[in-house]
């Protein structure tokens, strides 16, 4: 089983290249309020280092329509990731994939094909309850987020059995500062875990 890996909160070309070289399948750029927040222009410049085939993800939270339009045209992402309820008010072209964020405890009437599952606060390093996450993972292609790092991702994959994993603070040397070595360690741990699933 191959685990999809997203490295989130990238802010510069060197770190984007490091994540790509380490084997990331997707790289996330945060447009919500955060120490990792970038502008559309900054994301576009950083994404220039990403080879074709690696998904460029716009990570937003309750964006206004004009904010989304700015990101759409200024950055041109492959994927929009935002809370599941946000999509109703946004015009998303068919070429852009939708990754709804489902937060631990949310009541879901219809599960999407692909979704990000995390705690109530994004980017805070909060680990979700993995047993509850395992139940959610049975409903579609779940990308597990929240509090993951190289030290716990193998256990998380074993318990939850997600389609993918998403890391941000777990590969940082300080808030907002990605560490290329930690990115490599995280992805290596995921690839090792694949053999056990």
mmCIF file of C-alpha atoms in Angstrom:
data_model
loop_
_atom_site.group_PDB
_atom_site.id
_atom_site.type_symbol
_atom_site.label_atom_id
_atom_site.label_comp_id
_atom_site.label_asym_id
_atom_site.label_seq_id
_atom_site.Cartn_x
_atom_site.Cartn_y
_atom_site.Cartn_z
ATOM 1 C CA UNK A 1 0.000 0.000 0.000
ATOM 2 C CA UNK A 2 1.375 3.408 -0.981
ATOM 3 C CA UNK A 3 0.664 6.242 1.476
ATOM 4 C CA UNK A 4 0.061 9.702 0.020
ATOM 5 C CA UNK A 5 2.238 12.304 1.776
ATOM 6 C CA UNK A 6 1.500 16.021 2.004
ATOM 7 C CA UNK A 7 4.004 18.458 3.484
ATOM 8 C CA UNK A 8 2.099 21.578 4.507
ATOM 9 C CA UNK A 9 3.056 25.147 5.321
ATOM 10 C CA UNK A 10 5.844 25.580 2.761
ATOM 11 C CA UNK A 11 6.902 29.196 2.251
ATOM 12 C CA UNK A 12 9.994 29.256 0.034
ATOM 13 C CA UNK A 13 11.481 27.567 -3.058
ATOM 14 C CA UNK A 14 14.327 25.781 -1.215
ATOM 15 C CA UNK A 15 11.977 24.036 1.222
ATOM 16 C CA UNK A 16 9.555 23.185 -1.571
ATOM 17 C CA UNK A 17 12.417 21.588 -3.497
ATOM 18 C CA UNK A 18 13.564 19.716 -0.392
ATOM 19 C CA UNK A 19 10.071 18.307 0.156
ATOM 20 C CA UNK A 20 9.828 17.273 -3.486
ATOM 21 C CA UNK A 21 13.273 15.644 -3.404
ATOM 22 C CA UNK A 22 12.318 13.738 -0.242
ATOM 23 C CA UNK A 23 9.348 12.186 -2.038
ATOM 24 C CA UNK A 24 6.336 14.287 -1.070
ATOM 25 C CA UNK A 25 3.208 13.714 -3.166
ATOM 26 C CA UNK A 26 1.708 17.113 -2.350
ATOM 27 C CA UNK A 27 2.936 20.408 -0.973
ATOM 28 C CA UNK A 28 0.597 22.749 0.869
ATOM 29 C CA UNK A 29 0.683 26.534 0.918
ATOM 30 C CA UNK A 30 -1.264 28.198 3.731
ATOM 31 C CA UNK A 31 -3.430 31.224 2.942
ATOM 32 C CA UNK A 32 -5.261 31.257 6.287
ATOM 33 C CA UNK A 33 -4.071 33.254 9.302
ATOM 34 C CA UNK A 34 -0.953 31.453 10.526
ATOM 35 C CA UNK A 35 2.786 31.875 11.028
ATOM 36 C CA UNK A 36 2.970 29.906 7.772
ATOM 37 C CA UNK A 37 0.727 32.234 5.774
ATOM 38 C CA UNK A 38 1.887 33.210 2.278
ATOM 39 C CA UNK A 39 0.559 35.448 -0.453
ATOM 40 C CA UNK A 40 -0.463 34.094 -3.835
ATOM 41 C CA UNK A 41 2.732 35.554 -5.337
ATOM 42 C CA UNK A 42 4.932 33.967 -2.648
ATOM 43 C CA UNK A 43 3.256 30.601 -3.165
ATOM 44 C CA UNK A 44 3.676 30.848 -6.932
ATOM 45 C CA UNK A 45 7.390 31.605 -6.547
ATOM 46 C CA UNK A 46 7.913 28.752 -4.089
ATOM 47 C CA UNK A 47 5.923 26.323 -6.221
ATOM 48 C CA UNK A 48 8.143 27.009 -9.225
ATOM 49 C CA UNK A 49 10.593 24.529 -7.660
ATOM 50 C CA UNK A 50 8.022 21.719 -7.585
ATOM 51 C CA UNK A 51 8.210 19.113 -10.381
ATOM 52 C CA UNK A 52 5.139 18.270 -12.434
ATOM 53 C CA UNK A 53 3.104 15.527 -10.768
ATOM 54 C CA UNK A 54 3.393 16.817 -7.212
ATOM 55 C CA UNK A 55 0.125 18.427 -6.145
ATOM 56 C CA UNK A 56 0.218 22.122 -5.231
ATOM 57 C CA UNK A 57 -2.399 22.619 -2.525
ATOM 58 C CA UNK A 58 -3.998 25.931 -1.528
ATOM 59 C CA UNK A 59 -4.858 25.598 2.171
ATOM 60 C CA UNK A 60 -7.569 28.031 3.244
ATOM 61 C CA UNK A 61 -10.118 28.411 6.049
ATOM 62 C CA UNK A 62 -13.456 30.128 5.523
ATOM 63 C CA UNK A 63 -12.133 32.217 2.618
ATOM 64 C CA UNK A 64 -14.113 35.056 1.126
ATOM 65 C CA UNK A 65 -14.898 34.586 -2.557
ATOM 66 C CA UNK A 66 -12.453 37.363 -3.498
ATOM 67 C CA UNK A 67 -9.674 35.765 -1.446
ATOM 68 C CA UNK A 68 -10.191 32.489 -3.253
ATOM 69 C CA UNK A 69 -10.217 34.262 -6.632
ATOM 70 C CA UNK A 70 -6.890 35.894 -5.771
ATOM 71 C CA UNK A 71 -5.349 32.522 -4.894
ATOM 72 C CA UNK A 72 -6.942 30.797 -7.883
ATOM 73 C CA UNK A 73 -5.569 33.249 -10.432
ATOM 74 C CA UNK A 74 -2.401 34.358 -8.639
ATOM 75 C CA UNK A 75 -1.195 30.907 -7.585
ATOM 76 C CA UNK A 76 -3.130 28.461 -9.800
ATOM 77 C CA UNK A 77 -3.224 25.493 -7.391
ATOM 78 C CA UNK A 78 -4.033 21.904 -8.281
ATOM 79 C CA UNK A 79 -6.112 21.438 -5.126
ATOM 80 C CA UNK A 80 -8.201 23.598 -2.796
ATOM 81 C CA UNK A 81 -8.248 22.431 0.834
ATOM 82 C CA UNK A 82 -10.715 24.180 3.123
ATOM 83 C CA UNK A 83 -13.450 23.320 5.604
ATOM 84 C CA UNK A 84 -16.172 21.162 4.111
ATOM 85 C CA UNK A 85 -18.857 23.828 4.486
ATOM 86 C CA UNK A 86 -16.828 26.468 2.635
ATOM 87 C CA UNK A 87 -17.205 24.917 -0.797
ATOM 88 C CA UNK A 88 -20.893 25.845 -1.050
ATOM 89 C CA UNK A 89 -19.998 29.545 -1.389
ATOM 90 C CA UNK A 90 -16.975 29.192 -3.683
ATOM 91 C CA UNK A 91 -16.719 28.737 -7.435
ATOM 92 C CA UNK A 92 -14.099 26.058 -7.964
ATOM 93 C CA UNK A 93 -13.203 25.194 -11.574
ATOM 94 C CA UNK A 94 -13.501 21.533 -12.498
ATOM 95 C CA UNK A 95 -9.723 21.281 -13.010
ATOM 96 C CA UNK A 96 -9.159 22.026 -9.305
ATOM 97 C CA UNK A 97 -9.511 19.085 -6.945
ATOM 98 C CA UNK A 98 -11.452 19.628 -3.724
ATOM 99 C CA UNK A 99 -10.097 18.348 -0.426
ATOM 100 C CA UNK A 100 -12.674 19.180 2.259
ATOM 101 C CA UNK A 101 -11.390 19.404 5.828
ATOM 102 C CA UNK A 102 -13.422 17.348 8.265
ATOM 103 C CA UNK A 103 -12.691 18.121 11.896
ATOM 104 C CA UNK A 104 -12.807 15.600 14.707
ATOM 105 C CA UNK A 105 -16.356 15.536 16.061
ATOM 106 C CA UNK A 106 -18.029 16.903 12.922
ATOM 107 C CA UNK A 107 -21.345 15.293 11.945
ATOM 108 C CA UNK A 108 -21.040 14.251 8.300
ATOM 109 C CA UNK A 109 -24.115 13.421 6.238
ATOM 110 C CA UNK A 110 -22.233 12.522 3.041
ATOM 111 C CA UNK A 111 -18.544 11.705 3.084
ATOM 112 C CA UNK A 112 -16.414 13.074 0.230
ATOM 113 C CA UNK A 113 -14.166 10.785 -1.822
ATOM 114 C CA UNK A 114 -11.000 12.493 -0.538
ATOM 115 C CA UNK A 115 -10.861 14.478 2.697
ATOM 116 C CA UNK A 116 -8.435 15.811 5.291
ATOM 117 C CA UNK A 117 -9.205 14.755 8.862
ATOM 118 C CA UNK A 118 -7.829 16.844 11.721
ATOM 119 C CA UNK A 119 -8.571 18.444 15.067
ATOM 120 C CA UNK A 120 -10.538 21.606 15.676
ATOM 121 C CA UNK A 121 -7.495 23.864 15.255
ATOM 122 C CA UNK A 122 -5.387 23.536 12.110
ATOM 123 C CA UNK A 123 -1.607 23.685 12.305
ATOM 124 C CA UNK A 124 -1.499 23.487 16.098
ATOM 125 C CA UNK A 125 0.070 20.047 16.371
ATOM 126 C CA UNK A 126 -3.045 18.563 17.965
ATOM 127 C CA UNK A 127 -3.274 14.787 17.589
ATOM 128 C CA UNK A 128 -6.763 13.469 16.899
ATOM 129 C CA UNK A 129 -8.147 10.321 18.513
ATOM 130 C CA UNK A 130 -6.749 7.665 16.216
ATOM 131 C CA UNK A 131 -9.495 5.121 16.915
ATOM 132 C CA UNK A 132 -12.157 7.640 15.887
ATOM 133 C CA UNK A 133 -10.011 8.544 12.887
ATOM 134 C CA UNK A 134 -9.862 4.874 11.893
ATOM 135 C CA UNK A 135 -13.666 4.775 11.795
ATOM 136 C CA UNK A 136 -13.712 7.915 9.645
ATOM 137 C CA UNK A 137 -11.052 6.453 7.335
ATOM 138 C CA UNK A 138 -13.460 3.704 6.326
ATOM 139 C CA UNK A 139 -15.636 6.319 4.569
ATOM 140 C CA UNK A 140 -13.225 7.416 1.845
ATOM 141 C CA UNK A 141 -9.662 8.412 1.043
ATOM 142 C CA UNK A 142 -8.675 10.085 4.298
ATOM 143 C CA UNK A 143 -5.578 12.247 4.664
ATOM 144 C CA UNK A 144 -4.784 12.123 8.376
ATOM 145 C CA UNK A 145 -3.480 15.377 9.862
ATOM 146 C CA UNK A 146 -2.789 16.743 13.313
ATOM 147 C CA UNK A 147 0.254 16.257 15.523
ATOM 148 C CA UNK A 148 2.093 13.850 13.238
ATOM 149 C CA UNK A 149 5.878 13.587 13.176
ATOM 150 C CA UNK A 150 8.569 11.046 12.337
ATOM 151 C CA UNK A 151 8.257 9.548 15.828
ATOM 152 C CA UNK A 152 4.556 8.731 15.745
ATOM 153 C CA UNK A 153 3.524 8.461 12.100
ATOM 154 C CA UNK A 154 4.276 4.736 11.864
ATOM 155 C CA UNK A 155 1.910 4.002 14.768
ATOM 156 C CA UNK A 156 -0.668 6.423 13.356
ATOM 157 C CA UNK A 157 -0.652 4.625 10.008
ATOM 158 C CA UNK A 158 -0.884 1.239 11.718
ATOM 159 C CA UNK A 159 -3.881 2.247 13.835
ATOM 160 C CA UNK A 160 -5.797 4.546 11.463
ATOM 161 C CA UNK A 161 -4.855 3.007 8.099
ATOM 162 C CA UNK A 162 -5.374 6.275 6.227
ATOM 163 C CA UNK A 163 -5.009 6.811 2.491
ATOM 164 C CA UNK A 164 -2.576 9.654 3.198
ATOM 165 C CA UNK A 165 -0.880 11.716 5.891
ATOM 166 C CA UNK A 166 -0.362 15.463 6.246
ATOM 167 C CA UNK A 167 2.352 17.119 8.350
ATOM 168 C CA UNK A 168 3.265 20.710 9.130
ATOM 169 C CA UNK A 169 4.542 21.563 12.627
ATOM 170 C CA UNK A 170 6.002 18.055 12.994
ATOM 171 C CA UNK A 171 8.715 18.858 10.431
ATOM 172 C CA UNK A 172 9.674 22.281 11.794
ATOM 173 C CA UNK A 173 12.661 23.452 13.827
ATOM 174 C CA UNK A 174 10.513 26.324 15.137
ATOM 175 C CA UNK A 175 6.983 27.543 14.303
ATOM 176 C CA UNK A 176 6.797 28.310 10.603
ATOM 177 C CA UNK A 177 10.393 27.198 9.891
ATOM 178 C CA UNK A 178 10.549 23.906 8.012
ATOM 179 C CA UNK A 179 13.533 21.595 8.540
ATOM 180 C CA UNK A 180 14.662 19.649 5.453
ATOM 181 C CA UNK A 181 16.128 16.880 7.619
ATOM 182 C CA UNK A 182 12.866 16.424 9.507
ATOM 183 C CA UNK A 183 10.956 16.323 6.229
ATOM 184 C CA UNK A 184 13.223 13.517 4.988
ATOM 185 C CA UNK A 185 12.874 11.627 8.289
ATOM 186 C CA UNK A 186 9.089 11.919 8.202
ATOM 187 C CA UNK A 187 8.754 10.659 4.643
ATOM 188 C CA UNK A 188 11.238 7.844 5.299
ATOM 189 C CA UNK A 189 9.139 6.766 8.296
ATOM 190 C CA UNK A 190 5.987 6.774 6.159
ATOM 191 C CA UNK A 191 7.661 4.679 3.457
ATOM 192 C CA UNK A 192 8.807 2.187 6.111
ATOM 193 C CA UNK A 193 5.268 2.017 7.519
ATOM 194 C CA UNK A 194 3.861 1.198 4.089
ATOM 195 C CA UNK A 195 5.528 -2.196 4.247
ATOM 196 C CA UNK A 196 3.657 -3.033 7.461
ATOM 197 C CA UNK A 197 0.151 -2.015 6.319
#
